mmCIF file of C-alpha atoms in Angstrom:
data_model
loop_
_atom_site.group_PDB
_atom_site.id
_atom_site.type_symbol
_atom_site.label_atom_id
_atom_site.label_comp_id
_atom_site.label_asym_id
_atom_site.label_seq_id
_atom_site.Cartn_x
_atom_site.Cartn_y
_atom_site.Cartn_z
ATOM 1 C CA MET A 1104 77.226 71.419 98.056
ATOM 2 C CA GLN A 1105 78.662 75.012 98.409
ATOM 3 C CA ILE A 1106 78.182 77.412 95.386
ATOM 4 C CA GLN A 1107 79.962 80.560 95.086
ATOM 5 C CA ILE A 1108 79.192 83.178 92.600
ATOM 6 C CA ILE A 1109 81.783 85.599 92.056
ATOM 7 C CA GLY A 1110 80.667 88.813 90.045
ATOM 8 C CA VAL A 1111 82.258 91.981 89.039
ATOM 9 C CA GLY A 1112 80.212 95.138 89.485
ATOM 10 C CA LYS A 1113 77.729 96.337 91.897
ATOM 11 C CA LEU A 1114 73.995 95.254 91.381
ATOM 12 C CA LYS A 1115 72.022 98.660 91.668
ATOM 13 C CA GLU A 1116 68.678 97.506 90.053
ATOM 14 C CA LYS A 1117 66.076 96.623 92.642
ATOM 15 C CA TYR A 1118 64.488 93.978 90.494
ATOM 16 C CA LEU A 1119 67.709 92.223 90.047
ATOM 17 C CA THR A 1120 68.505 92.080 93.749
ATOM 18 C CA GLN A 1121 65.002 90.975 94.614
ATOM 19 C CA GLY A 1122 65.078 88.107 92.183
ATOM 20 C CA ILE A 1123 68.535 87.030 93.206
ATOM 21 C CA ALA A 1124 67.252 87.018 96.876
ATOM 22 C CA GLU A 1125 64.263 85.042 95.862
ATOM 23 C CA TYR A 1126 66.156 82.239 94.145
ATOM 24 C CA SER A 1127 68.913 82.304 96.723
ATOM 25 C CA LYS A 1128 66.093 81.629 99.360
ATOM 26 C CA ARG A 1129 64.612 78.880 97.226
ATOM 27 C CA LEU A 1130 68.118 77.227 96.773
ATOM 28 C CA GLY A 1131 68.642 77.052 100.504
ATOM 29 C CA PRO A 1132 67.502 73.540 100.921
ATOM 30 C CA TYR A 1133 69.875 72.278 98.200
ATOM 31 C CA ALA A 1134 73.087 74.073 98.552
ATOM 32 C CA LYS A 1135 74.844 76.891 100.530
ATOM 33 C CA LEU A 1136 75.230 79.921 98.098
ATOM 34 C CA GLN A 1137 77.706 82.608 98.641
ATOM 35 C CA ILE A 1138 77.627 85.575 96.188
ATOM 36 C CA THR A 1139 80.805 87.708 96.237
ATOM 37 C CA GLU A 1140 80.468 91.330 94.485
ATOM 38 C CA LEU A 1141 83.804 92.705 93.551
ATOM 39 C CA PRO A 1142 84.066 96.361 92.329
ATOM 40 C CA ASP A 1143 84.676 96.798 88.648
ATOM 41 C CA GLU A 1144 87.712 98.793 87.579
ATOM 42 C CA LYS A 1145 87.070 102.249 86.771
ATOM 43 C CA ALA A 1146 87.821 102.886 83.114
ATOM 44 C CA PRO A 1147 86.864 105.503 80.381
ATOM 45 C CA GLU A 1148 84.104 104.569 77.971
ATOM 46 C CA SER A 1149 86.373 104.182 74.938
ATOM 47 C CA MET A 1150 89.787 102.242 75.763
ATOM 48 C CA SER A 1151 92.507 100.905 73.634
ATOM 49 C CA ALA A 1152 92.893 97.029 73.425
ATOM 50 C CA ALA A 1153 95.930 97.638 75.936
ATOM 51 C CA GLU A 1154 93.784 99.631 78.287
ATOM 52 C CA GLU A 1155 91.062 96.896 78.141
ATOM 53 C CA GLU A 1156 93.589 94.246 78.920
ATOM 54 C CA GLN A 1157 94.849 96.266 81.930
ATOM 55 C CA VAL A 1158 91.201 96.579 83.265
ATOM 56 C CA LYS A 1159 90.529 92.877 82.848
ATOM 57 C CA ALA A 1160 94.017 91.954 84.445
ATOM 58 C CA LYS A 1161 93.024 94.099 87.634
ATOM 59 C CA GLU A 1162 89.664 92.708 87.977
ATOM 60 C CA GLY A 1163 91.136 89.297 87.314
ATOM 61 C CA GLU A 1164 93.552 89.606 90.345
ATOM 62 C CA ARG A 1165 90.441 90.482 92.529
ATOM 63 C CA ILE A 1166 88.688 87.565 91.108
ATOM 64 C CA LEU A 1167 91.456 85.055 91.754
ATOM 65 C CA ALA A 1168 92.037 86.132 95.229
ATOM 66 C CA GLN A 1169 88.518 85.120 96.013
ATOM 67 C CA ILE A 1170 88.623 81.613 94.789
ATOM 68 C CA LYS A 1171 89.221 78.904 97.106
ATOM 69 C CA PRO A 1172 92.076 76.444 96.298
ATOM 70 C CA ASP A 1173 90.104 73.400 96.112
ATOM 71 C CA ALA A 1174 87.111 75.004 94.011
ATOM 72 C CA HIS A 1175 86.009 73.707 90.828
ATOM 73 C CA VAL A 1176 85.616 76.844 88.695
ATOM 74 C CA ILE A 1177 83.265 77.398 86.000
ATOM 75 C CA ALA A 1178 83.835 80.801 84.148
ATOM 76 C CA LEU A 1179 80.847 82.282 82.166
ATOM 77 C CA ALA A 1180 82.410 83.189 78.891
ATOM 78 C CA ILE A 1181 80.534 83.827 75.551
ATOM 79 C CA GLU A 1182 82.989 81.399 73.799
ATOM 80 C CA GLY A 1183 82.260 78.679 76.368
ATOM 81 C CA GLN A 1184 80.257 75.520 76.040
ATOM 82 C CA MET A 1185 76.512 75.901 75.642
ATOM 83 C CA TRP A 1186 74.668 73.491 78.108
ATOM 84 C CA THR A 1187 70.923 72.702 78.617
ATOM 85 C CA SER A 1188 69.506 73.219 82.063
ATOM 86 C CA GLU A 1189 69.555 69.310 82.239
ATOM 87 C CA GLU A 1190 73.363 69.280 81.384
ATOM 88 C CA LEU A 1191 73.994 71.943 84.079
ATOM 89 C CA SER A 1192 72.256 69.640 86.583
ATOM 90 C CA ARG A 1193 74.217 66.612 85.472
ATOM 91 C CA GLN A 1194 77.508 68.596 85.731
ATOM 92 C CA LEU A 1195 76.814 69.736 89.382
ATOM 93 C CA ASP A 1196 75.489 66.282 90.295
ATOM 94 C CA GLN A 1197 78.767 64.711 88.890
ATOM 95 C CA LEU A 1198 80.760 67.196 90.790
ATOM 96 C CA ALA A 1199 79.246 66.474 94.038
ATOM 97 C CA THR A 1200 79.379 62.634 93.448
ATOM 98 C CA TYR A 1201 83.069 62.870 92.979
ATOM 99 C CA GLY A 1202 83.825 64.895 95.941
ATOM 100 C CA ARG A 1203 83.943 68.404 94.375
ATOM 101 C CA SER A 1204 81.335 70.042 96.447
ATOM 102 C CA GLN A 1205 82.923 73.449 96.163
ATOM 103 C CA VAL A 1206 81.863 75.147 92.924
ATOM 104 C CA THR A 1207 82.649 78.617 91.836
ATOM 105 C CA PHE A 1208 81.019 80.416 89.070
ATOM 106 C CA ILE A 1209 82.655 83.597 87.704
ATOM 107 C CA ILE A 1210 80.806 86.375 86.019
ATOM 108 C CA GLY A 1211 83.372 89.054 84.542
ATOM 109 C CA GLY A 1212 82.738 92.832 84.319
ATOM 110 C CA SER A 1213 81.583 94.579 81.112
ATOM 111 C CA ASN A 1214 84.896 93.803 79.508
ATOM 112 C CA GLY A 1215 84.964 90.014 80.123
ATOM 113 C CA LEU A 1216 87.445 87.843 82.011
ATOM 114 C CA SER A 1217 91.207 88.108 81.955
ATOM 115 C CA ASP A 1218 93.410 85.135 80.507
ATOM 116 C CA ALA A 1219 94.604 84.301 83.937
ATOM 117 C CA VAL A 1220 90.983 83.862 85.278
ATOM 118 C CA LEU A 1221 89.893 81.847 82.064
ATOM 119 C CA LYS A 1222 93.116 79.655 82.592
ATOM 120 C CA ARG A 1223 92.139 79.159 86.339
ATOM 121 C CA ALA A 1224 88.803 77.946 85.303
ATOM 122 C CA ASN A 1225 88.082 74.195 85.063
ATOM 123 C CA GLN A 1226 85.180 74.860 82.506
ATOM 124 C CA HIS A 1227 83.721 77.660 80.473
ATOM 125 C CA LEU A 1228 80.135 77.914 80.334
ATOM 126 C CA SER A 1229 78.192 80.124 77.791
ATOM 127 C CA PHE A 1230 74.591 81.317 78.075
ATOM 128 C CA GLY A 1231 74.490 81.723 74.188
ATOM 129 C CA ARG A 1232 76.247 84.010 71.617
ATOM 130 C CA LEU A 1233 74.104 87.119 72.774
ATOM 131 C CA THR A 1234 75.668 89.666 74.987
ATOM 132 C CA TYR A 1235 73.831 90.131 78.388
ATOM 133 C CA PRO A 1236 74.482 92.714 81.041
ATOM 134 C CA HIS A 1237 76.721 91.111 83.638
ATOM 135 C CA GLN A 1238 74.105 92.136 86.429
ATOM 136 C CA LEU A 1239 71.473 90.338 84.638
ATOM 137 C CA ILE A 1240 73.362 87.177 84.137
ATOM 138 C CA ARG A 1241 73.744 86.932 88.046
ATOM 139 C CA LEU A 1242 69.981 86.582 88.174
ATOM 140 C CA ILE A 1243 69.881 84.165 85.340
ATOM 141 C CA LEU A 1244 72.689 82.035 86.771
ATOM 142 C CA VAL A 1245 71.047 81.710 90.326
ATOM 143 C CA GLU A 1246 67.930 80.764 88.688
ATOM 144 C CA GLN A 1247 69.543 78.138 86.485
ATOM 145 C CA ILE A 1248 71.527 76.856 89.483
ATOM 146 C CA TYR A 1249 68.092 76.460 91.503
ATOM 147 C CA ARG A 1250 66.694 74.744 88.340
ATOM 148 C CA ALA A 1251 69.612 72.301 88.106
ATOM 149 C CA PHE A 1252 68.856 71.097 91.733
ATOM 150 C CA LYS A 1253 65.173 70.697 91.160
ATOM 151 C CA ILE A 1254 66.049 68.645 87.951
ATOM 152 C CA MET A 1255 68.673 66.554 90.012
ATOM 153 C CA ARG A 1256 66.126 65.804 92.647
ATOM 154 C CA GLY A 1257 63.527 64.990 90.215
ATOM 155 C CA GLU A 1258 61.190 67.549 91.633
ATOM 156 C CA PRO A 1259 58.590 69.632 89.444
ATOM 157 C CA TYR A 1260 59.651 72.968 88.169
ATOM 158 C CA HIS A 1261 61.851 72.762 85.115
ATOM 159 C CA LYS A 1262 59.181 72.445 82.453
#
């Protein structure tokens, strides 16, 4: 299975990059992981709703340009479905079983995802109603994908 994670914004914190590198290495025997980091749109701290939509639209264009046409897209969105780790594992297993071996997860910037990206997504996944820094979500997502493959294979780790 090929997993792509598209994330807006550059990871700067060493502990996050180290954590992602560790889980990426652990994931190696199960799937090919590609992380695509896109620049966030420069914007002032306080924006009008229209300016915020413009920022999301520009970031959205960059995101959409990175998605392979045959990819099954899962957008991380606070209003999405909440899955357990076991449900994520079942989702990935079903996708692989039915020939959807290219899965792309999308993590938006600090303003969220554009409507165009949300419409392109096949599914919307939420990690809860809390707001997390998008850089931290990358680490959590890579860990959860690794956990999902361990569950799928019936290997110890997920408890």
